[in-house]
Amino acid sequence: MSTRSSEYTLGERICKARDASGLSTAQLARRLGIKTATMQSWESDRSEPRSNKLVLLAGVLNVSPTWLLVGRGTPPFAEEHDAADLDSMKVALDRVQRQAQALADEIATLQERISGS
């Protein structure tokens, strides 16, 4: 059973929306004109953004302020992946694993060449 957006805390929704946008905590903080530590406090529920920053945050993350506050509305991420999404992720993962293995092989070859010198 999947967790609904309204069951997450504000900090968890901020973090999930940030992840969905592909931004790091530091990148998001920079866009909002705040310190990274402030962003981390919001994401860990140690503090909450003021209303003006919440509206700005929602805009940057492409979600509604209502979704950030209470989890009502359209989330920025799919709660569950369909079979086609999973298949495409498996294909991408296989490709990346092959690339990683090729790089590991190349590194080993170069290390052998260096140590044989």
Backbone as JSON, one array per atom type, in Angstrom:
{
  "sequence": "MSTRSSEYTLGERICKARDASGLSTAQLARRLGIKTATMQSWESDRSEPRSNKLVLLAGVLNVSPTWLLVGRGTPPFAEEHDAADLDSMKVALDRVQRQAQALADEIATLQERISGS",
  "N": [[0.84, -1.19, 0.0], [0.65, 2.18, -0.88], [1.94, 5.31, 0.37], [-0.01, 8.14, 0.91], [0.18, 11.55, -0.29], [-0.75, 13.36, 1.64], [-0.13, 12.16, 3.97], [2.5, 12.53, 4.42], [5.03, 14.59, 6.02], [5.45, 18.19, 6.02], [8.16, 18.76, 5.52], [8.98, 16.33, 4.35], [7.44, 16.38, 2.02], [8.53, 18.65, 0.77], [11.12, 17.71, 0.32], [10.63, 15.49, -1.38], [9.47, 16.79, -3.58], [11.61, 18.4, -4.33], [13.5, 16.43, -5.01], [12.12, 15.31, -7.2], [12.31, 17.42, -8.93], [14.93, 17.39, -9.55], [16.86, 18.85, -8.27], [19.54, 19.71, -6.04], [19.78, 20.08, -2.46], [21.32, 22.34, -1.87], [21.26, 23.68, -4.36], [18.54, 24.31, -4.61], [18.21, 25.93, -2.37], [19.85, 28.07, -3.09], [18.43, 29.08, -5.3], [16.22, 30.03, -3.96], [17.28, 31.99, -2.46], [18.21, 31.56, 0.12], [19.96, 30.17, 2.99], [21.72, 27.06, 2.8], [21.56, 25.53, 5.11], [19.16, 26.43, 6.2], [17.34, 25.43, 4.34], [17.78, 22.7, 4.77], [16.81, 22.52, 7.36], [14.09, 22.97, 6.92], [13.47, 20.72, 5.37], [13.92, 18.69, 7.19], [11.99, 19.1, 9.03], [12.55, 20.77, 11.19], [12.1, 23.41, 11.14], [9.86, 25.77, 9.53], [9.03, 27.19, 6.34], [8.4, 30.71, 5.88], [5.35, 32.31, 4.79], [5.76, 33.79, 2.36], [8.11, 32.65, 1.36], [7.28, 30.04, 1.13], [5.42, 30.18, -0.96], [7.13, 30.98, -3.03], [8.86, 28.78, -3.01], [7.06, 26.72, -3.76], [6.54, 27.56, -6.37], [9.08, 27.34, -7.6], [9.44, 24.59, -7.37], [7.37, 23.7, -8.86], [4.83, 22.96, -7.85], [1.71, 23.18, -6.02], [1.18, 25.59, -3.39], [-0.65, 24.61, -1.55], [-0.4, 21.84, -1.86], [2.2, 21.51, -0.88], [1.83, 22.32, 1.8], [-0.34, 20.72, 2.9], [-0.6, 18.43, 1.38], [-2.62, 18.13, -0.48], [-3.82, 17.91, -3.75], [-2.05, 17.8, -6.9], [0.73, 15.75, -6.87], [4.31, 16.2, -7.39], [5.44, 13.98, -8.38], [5.23, 10.56, -9.45], [3.23, 8.42, -7.6], [3.25, 5.69, -7.84], [4.88, 3.47, -10.09], [4.18, 2.56, -13.45], [4.1, -0.5, -15.42], [5.44, -0.05, -17.86], [7.11, 2.1, -17.22], [8.77, 0.85, -15.33], [9.97, -1.1, -16.93], [11.44, 0.52, -18.72], [13.16, 1.72, -16.92], [14.61, -0.52, -16.06], [15.94, -1.21, -18.43], [17.53, 1.08, -18.77], [19.05, 0.9, -16.43], [20.47, -1.51, -16.9], [22.01, -0.69, -19.1], [23.6, 1.34, -17.92], [24.96, -0.19, -16.03], [26.47, -1.84, -17.71], [28.11, 0.11, -18.89], [29.47, 0.99, -16.61], [30.88, -1.33, -15.96], [32.52, -1.54, -18.21], [34.08, 0.75, -17.86], [35.32, 0.09, -15.43], [36.83, -2.1, -16.28], [38.54, -0.8, -18.08], [39.92, 0.9, -16.32], [41.26, -1.02, -14.75], [42.95, -2.12, -16.69], [44.53, 0.11, -17.36], [45.75, 0.55, -14.87], [47.28, -1.76, -14.63], [49.05, -1.35, -16.76], [50.36, 0.92, -15.85], [51.58, 0.0, -13.45], [53.21, -1.92, -14.52], [55.18, -0.51, -15.71]],
  "CA": [[0.0, 0.0, 0.0], [1.49, 3.36, -0.98], [1.62, 6.4, 1.27], [-0.58, 9.3, 0.22], [0.92, 12.79, -0.06], [-1.21, 14.02, 2.85], [0.43, 11.46, 5.13], [3.88, 12.99, 4.59], [5.19, 15.88, 6.67], [5.84, 19.28, 5.12], [9.56, 18.55, 5.15], [9.06, 15.21, 3.42], [6.9, 16.82, 0.72], [9.54, 19.52, 0.17], [12.22, 16.86, -0.14], [10.16, 14.71, -2.53], [9.31, 17.7, -4.72], [12.96, 18.79, -4.74], [14.06, 15.28, -5.72], [11.44, 15.19, -8.48], [12.77, 18.5, -9.8], [16.32, 17.14, -9.89], [17.72, 19.84, -7.62], [20.12, 19.39, -4.74], [19.36, 21.0, -1.4], [22.07, 23.59, -2.05], [20.77, 24.36, -5.56], [17.23, 24.86, -4.3], [18.43, 27.04, -1.43], [20.4, 29.18, -3.87], [17.33, 29.64, -6.08], [15.29, 30.72, -3.06], [17.99, 33.06, -1.77], [18.34, 31.22, 1.54], [21.11, 29.33, 3.32], [21.49, 25.61, 2.68], [21.15, 25.04, 6.44], [17.73, 26.73, 6.34], [16.64, 24.44, 3.51], [17.89, 21.43, 5.47], [15.89, 22.6, 8.5], [12.73, 22.79, 6.4], [13.31, 19.34, 4.93], [13.94, 17.8, 8.35], [10.89, 19.54, 9.89], [13.0, 21.51, 12.36], [11.48, 24.73, 10.99], [8.99, 25.86, 8.36], [9.2, 28.46, 5.61], [7.36, 31.74, 5.99], [4.4, 32.21, 3.67], [6.32, 34.29, 1.11], [9.08, 31.67, 0.88], [6.51, 28.85, 0.76], [4.87, 30.43, -2.3], [8.28, 30.94, -3.93], [9.28, 27.38, -3.04], [6.09, 26.0, -4.58], [6.76, 27.95, -7.76], [10.33, 26.75, -8.08], [9.26, 23.14, -7.43], [6.25, 23.42, -9.76], [3.72, 22.36, -7.11], [0.91, 24.22, -5.4], [1.45, 25.77, -1.97], [-1.54, 23.72, -0.8], [0.2, 20.51, -1.86], [3.32, 21.52, 0.06], [1.36, 22.43, 3.18], [-1.21, 19.65, 3.41], [-0.58, 17.26, 0.52], [-3.79, 18.04, -1.36], [-3.53, 18.37, -5.1], [-1.23, 16.92, -7.72], [2.12, 15.68, -6.43], [5.26, 16.38, -8.48], [6.04, 12.69, -8.69], [4.25, 9.47, -9.53], [3.21, 7.62, -6.37], [3.61, 4.34, -8.25], [5.32, 3.39, -11.48], [3.51, 1.51, -14.2], [5.0, -1.52, -15.96], [6.28, 0.54, -18.91], [8.15, 2.87, -16.52], [9.71, -0.1, -14.73], [10.75, -1.7, -18.02], [12.41, 1.49, -19.23], [14.18, 1.89, -15.88], [15.46, -1.71, -16.1], [16.79, -1.08, -19.61], [18.51, 2.12, -18.46], [19.96, 0.36, -15.42], [21.35, -2.47, -17.57], [22.95, 0.08, -19.91], [24.54, 2.01, -17.02], [25.81, -1.23, -15.45], [27.45, -2.23, -18.74], [29.07, 1.21, -19.0], [30.29, 0.97, -15.4], [31.79, -2.46, -16.08], [33.52, -1.19, -19.22], [35.01, 1.69, -17.22], [36.11, -0.66, -14.45], [37.8, -2.87, -17.05], [39.54, 0.14, -18.59], [40.73, 1.32, -15.18], [42.14, -2.14, -14.41], [43.97, -2.2, -17.75], [45.46, 1.23, -17.18], [46.53, 0.32, -13.64], [48.26, -2.8, -14.97], [50.06, -0.72, -17.6], [51.16, 1.82, -15.0], [52.41, -0.77, -12.51], [54.18, -2.68, -15.3], [56.19, 0.41, -16.27]],
  "C": [[0.89, 1.24, 0.0], [1.01, 4.44, -0.03], [1.08, 7.57, 0.45], [0.2, 10.55, 0.6], [0.53, 13.46, 1.24], [-0.67, 13.36, 4.1], [1.9, 11.81, 5.36], [3.89, 14.29, 5.39], [5.52, 16.94, 5.62], [7.26, 19.07, 4.62], [9.73, 17.42, 4.15], [8.52, 15.6, 2.05], [7.89, 17.75, 0.02], [10.65, 18.68, -0.44], [11.82, 16.06, -1.39], [10.01, 15.59, -3.77], [10.67, 18.15, -5.23], [13.62, 17.66, -5.52], [13.45, 15.14, -7.11], [11.9, 16.26, -9.46], [14.24, 18.32, -10.2], [17.3, 18.13, -9.29], [18.32, 19.29, -6.34], [19.58, 20.38, -3.72], [20.03, 22.36, -1.58], [21.56, 24.37, -3.26], [19.41, 25.02, -5.3], [17.36, 26.06, -3.36], [18.92, 28.27, -2.17], [19.3, 29.86, -4.68], [16.35, 30.44, -5.23], [15.95, 31.89, -2.33], [18.1, 32.83, -0.27], [19.59, 30.38, 1.75], [20.72, 27.86, 3.17], [21.01, 25.04, 4.01], [19.67, 25.31, 6.7], [16.91, 25.72, 5.56], [16.65, 23.09, 4.2], [16.96, 21.4, 6.69], [14.45, 22.41, 8.07], [12.5, 21.33, 6.06], [13.29, 18.35, 6.09], [12.89, 18.18, 9.39], [11.34, 20.18, 11.19], [12.47, 22.94, 12.33], [10.64, 24.71, 9.72], [9.21, 27.19, 7.65], [8.07, 29.43, 5.92], [6.52, 31.69, 4.73], [4.99, 32.7, 2.35], [7.33, 33.31, 0.51], [8.37, 30.38, 0.46], [5.95, 29.0, -0.65], [6.0, 30.38, -3.33], [8.77, 29.5, -4.11], [8.36, 26.55, -3.93], [6.29, 26.31, -6.06], [8.0, 27.31, -8.35], [10.17, 25.24, -8.28], [8.1, 22.71, -8.32], [5.15, 22.6, -9.09], [2.9, 23.49, -6.51], [1.32, 24.38, -3.94], [0.58, 24.86, -1.11], [-0.98, 22.3, -0.75], [1.36, 20.47, -0.87], [2.83, 21.5, 1.51], [0.61, 21.2, 3.69], [-1.28, 18.42, 2.52], [-1.8, 17.08, -0.35], [-3.46, 18.62, -2.71], [-2.64, 17.38, -5.8], [0.21, 16.92, -7.23], [3.06, 15.82, -7.63], [5.88, 15.07, -8.94], [4.94, 11.65, -8.76], [4.35, 8.65, -8.25], [3.63, 6.19, -6.68], [4.0, 4.38, -9.73], [4.54, 2.3, -12.19], [4.55, 0.58, -14.82], [5.93, -0.96, -17.02], [7.42, 1.35, -18.29], [9.21, 1.93, -15.95], [10.57, -0.75, -15.8], [11.81, -0.74, -18.53], [13.51, 1.74, -18.2], [15.14, 0.7, -15.86], [16.42, -1.65, -17.28], [17.9, -0.06, -19.35], [19.52, 1.62, -17.44], [20.94, -0.63, -16.03], [22.42, -1.73, -18.38], [24.02, 0.73, -19.02], [25.48, 0.98, -16.38], [26.86, -1.7, -16.44], [28.52, -1.15, -18.9], [30.01, 1.22, -17.8], [31.3, -0.18, -15.46], [32.89, -2.17, -17.09], [34.55, -0.21, -18.64], [35.89, 0.99, -16.2], [37.19, -1.48, -15.15], [38.91, -1.97, -17.58], [40.47, 0.63, -17.49], [41.72, 0.23, -14.8], [43.27, -2.27, -15.42], [45.0, -1.1, -17.59], [46.32, 1.06, -15.94], [47.61, -0.73, -13.88], [49.39, -2.21, -15.79], [50.99, 0.17, -16.78], [52.09, 1.03, -14.08], [53.45, -1.62, -13.24], [55.3, -1.83, -15.85], [57.43, 0.41, -15.44]]
}
